[in-house]
Tab-separated table of C-alpha atoms in Angstrom:
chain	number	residue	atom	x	y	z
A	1	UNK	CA	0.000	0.000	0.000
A	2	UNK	CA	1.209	3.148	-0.268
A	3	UNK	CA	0.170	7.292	0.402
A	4	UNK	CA	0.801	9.775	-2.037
A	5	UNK	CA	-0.196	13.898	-1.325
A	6	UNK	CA	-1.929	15.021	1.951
A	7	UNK	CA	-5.624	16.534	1.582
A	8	UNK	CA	-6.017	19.202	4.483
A	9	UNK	CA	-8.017	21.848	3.976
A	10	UNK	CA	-7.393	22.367	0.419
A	11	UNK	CA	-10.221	23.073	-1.458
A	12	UNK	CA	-11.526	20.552	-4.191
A	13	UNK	CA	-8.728	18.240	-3.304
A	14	UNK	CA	-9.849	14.576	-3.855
A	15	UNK	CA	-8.921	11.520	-1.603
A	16	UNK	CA	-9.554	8.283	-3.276
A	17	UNK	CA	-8.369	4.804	-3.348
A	18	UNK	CA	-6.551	3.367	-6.408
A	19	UNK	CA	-6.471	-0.370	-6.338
A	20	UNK	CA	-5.202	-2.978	-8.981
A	21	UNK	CA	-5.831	-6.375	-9.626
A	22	UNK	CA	-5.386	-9.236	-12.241
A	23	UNK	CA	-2.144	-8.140	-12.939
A	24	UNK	CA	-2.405	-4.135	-13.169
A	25	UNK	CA	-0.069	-4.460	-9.972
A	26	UNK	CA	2.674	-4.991	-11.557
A	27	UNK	CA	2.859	-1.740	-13.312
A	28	UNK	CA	3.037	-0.391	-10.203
A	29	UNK	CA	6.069	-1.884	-8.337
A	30	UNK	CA	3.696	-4.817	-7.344
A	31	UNK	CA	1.415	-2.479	-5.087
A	32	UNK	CA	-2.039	-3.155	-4.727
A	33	UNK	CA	-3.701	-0.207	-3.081
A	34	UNK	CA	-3.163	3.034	-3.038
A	35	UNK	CA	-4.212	5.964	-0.896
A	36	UNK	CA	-3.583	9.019	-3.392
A	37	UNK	CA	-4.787	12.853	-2.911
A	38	UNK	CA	-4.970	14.550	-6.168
A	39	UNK	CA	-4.879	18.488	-5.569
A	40	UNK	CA	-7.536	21.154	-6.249
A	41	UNK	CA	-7.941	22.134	-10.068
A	42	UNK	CA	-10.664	25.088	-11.423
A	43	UNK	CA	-12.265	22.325	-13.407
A	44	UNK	CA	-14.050	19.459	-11.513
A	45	UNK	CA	-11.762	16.172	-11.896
A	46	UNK	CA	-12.743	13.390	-14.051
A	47	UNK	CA	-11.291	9.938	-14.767
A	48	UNK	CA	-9.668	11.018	-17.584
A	49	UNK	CA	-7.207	13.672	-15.749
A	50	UNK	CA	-6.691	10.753	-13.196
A	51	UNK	CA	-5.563	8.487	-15.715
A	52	UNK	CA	-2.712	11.573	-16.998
A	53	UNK	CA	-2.332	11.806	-12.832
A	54	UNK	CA	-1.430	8.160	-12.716
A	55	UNK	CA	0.870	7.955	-15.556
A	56	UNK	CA	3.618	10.861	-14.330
A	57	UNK	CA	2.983	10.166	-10.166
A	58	UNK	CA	1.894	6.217	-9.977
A	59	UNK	CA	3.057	4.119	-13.137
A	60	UNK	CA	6.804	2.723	-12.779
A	61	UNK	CA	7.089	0.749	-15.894
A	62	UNK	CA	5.489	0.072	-19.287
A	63	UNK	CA	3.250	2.874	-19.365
A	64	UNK	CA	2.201	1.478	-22.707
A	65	UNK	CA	0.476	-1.555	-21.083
A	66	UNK	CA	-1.507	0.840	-19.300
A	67	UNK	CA	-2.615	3.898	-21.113
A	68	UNK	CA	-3.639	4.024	-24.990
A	69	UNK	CA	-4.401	7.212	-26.028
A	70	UNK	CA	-6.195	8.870	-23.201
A	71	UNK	CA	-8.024	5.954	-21.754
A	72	UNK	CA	-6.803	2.608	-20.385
A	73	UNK	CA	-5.513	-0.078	-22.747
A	74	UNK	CA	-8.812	-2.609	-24.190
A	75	UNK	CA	-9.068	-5.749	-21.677
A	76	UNK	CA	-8.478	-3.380	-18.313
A	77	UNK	CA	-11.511	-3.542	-16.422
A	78	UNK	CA	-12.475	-0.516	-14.684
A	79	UNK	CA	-14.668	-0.574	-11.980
A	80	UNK	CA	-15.675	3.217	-9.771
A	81	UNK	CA	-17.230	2.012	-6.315
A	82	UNK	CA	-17.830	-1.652	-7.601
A	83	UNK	CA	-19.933	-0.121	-10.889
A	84	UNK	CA	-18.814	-0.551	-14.489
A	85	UNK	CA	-17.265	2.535	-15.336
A	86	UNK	CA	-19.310	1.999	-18.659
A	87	UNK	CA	-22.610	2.661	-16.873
A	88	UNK	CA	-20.986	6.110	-15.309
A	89	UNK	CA	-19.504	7.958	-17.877
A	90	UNK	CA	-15.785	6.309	-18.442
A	91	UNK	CA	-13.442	8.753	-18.870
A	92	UNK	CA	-16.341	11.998	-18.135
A	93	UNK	CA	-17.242	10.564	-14.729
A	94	UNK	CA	-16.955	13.162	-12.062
A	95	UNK	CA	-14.470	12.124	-9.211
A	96	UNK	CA	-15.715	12.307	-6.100
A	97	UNK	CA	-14.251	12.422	-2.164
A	98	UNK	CA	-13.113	8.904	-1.026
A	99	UNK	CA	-14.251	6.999	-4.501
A	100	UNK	CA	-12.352	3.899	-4.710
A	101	UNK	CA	-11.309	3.179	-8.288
A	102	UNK	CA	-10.430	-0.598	-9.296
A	103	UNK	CA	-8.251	-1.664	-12.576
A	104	UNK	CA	-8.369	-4.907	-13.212
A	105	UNK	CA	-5.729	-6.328	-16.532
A	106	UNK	CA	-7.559	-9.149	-18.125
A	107	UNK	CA	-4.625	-9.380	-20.274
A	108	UNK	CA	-2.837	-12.624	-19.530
A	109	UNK	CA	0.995	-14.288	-21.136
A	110	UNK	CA	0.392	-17.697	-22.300
């Protein structure tokens, strides 16, 4: 697990929980969870600034395995609160205090 960025009393500064399964870990040093704060912006955040947020402050390797374009690679699930991102807007969905985002790789060596 680990903690990245402090939200005090910042306003519009989002606390959520990253985690990543099915594989997805391994981008990122093998760590499972974590606790991130991204900071206040003017506009409202939405998945697809956390996915830019992600790439320069979480990913450690093979960013290509991640990102494609400005979404996540086809055959990473994406789950926001245990929902189908599909059903909330994908990469338009509205961030909000203490969501807990899930990436799961369905991509597997053979």
């Amino acid at each position: 697990q680990s903690r990245l960025g402090f939200c005090r009393s910042s306003p519009g500064c989002l606390s959520l929980a990253l985690l990543c399964r099915g594989g997805a870990e391994l981008l990122f040093d093998g760590v499972k969870k974590h606790q991130v704060t991204l900071p206040g912006q003017e506009e409202p955040w939405v998945i697809r600034d956390l996915l830019v947020w992600i790439k320069k402050n979480l990913l450690k390797e093979r960013p290509e395995l991640f990102i494609q374009g400005d979404s996540v690679r086809p055959g990473i699930l994406v789950l926001i609160n245990d929902a189908d991102w599909e059903l909330l807007g994908e990469l338009d969905y509205q961030l909000q205090d203490q969501d807990s985002i899930l990436f799961i790789s369905t991509l597997h060596g053979g």
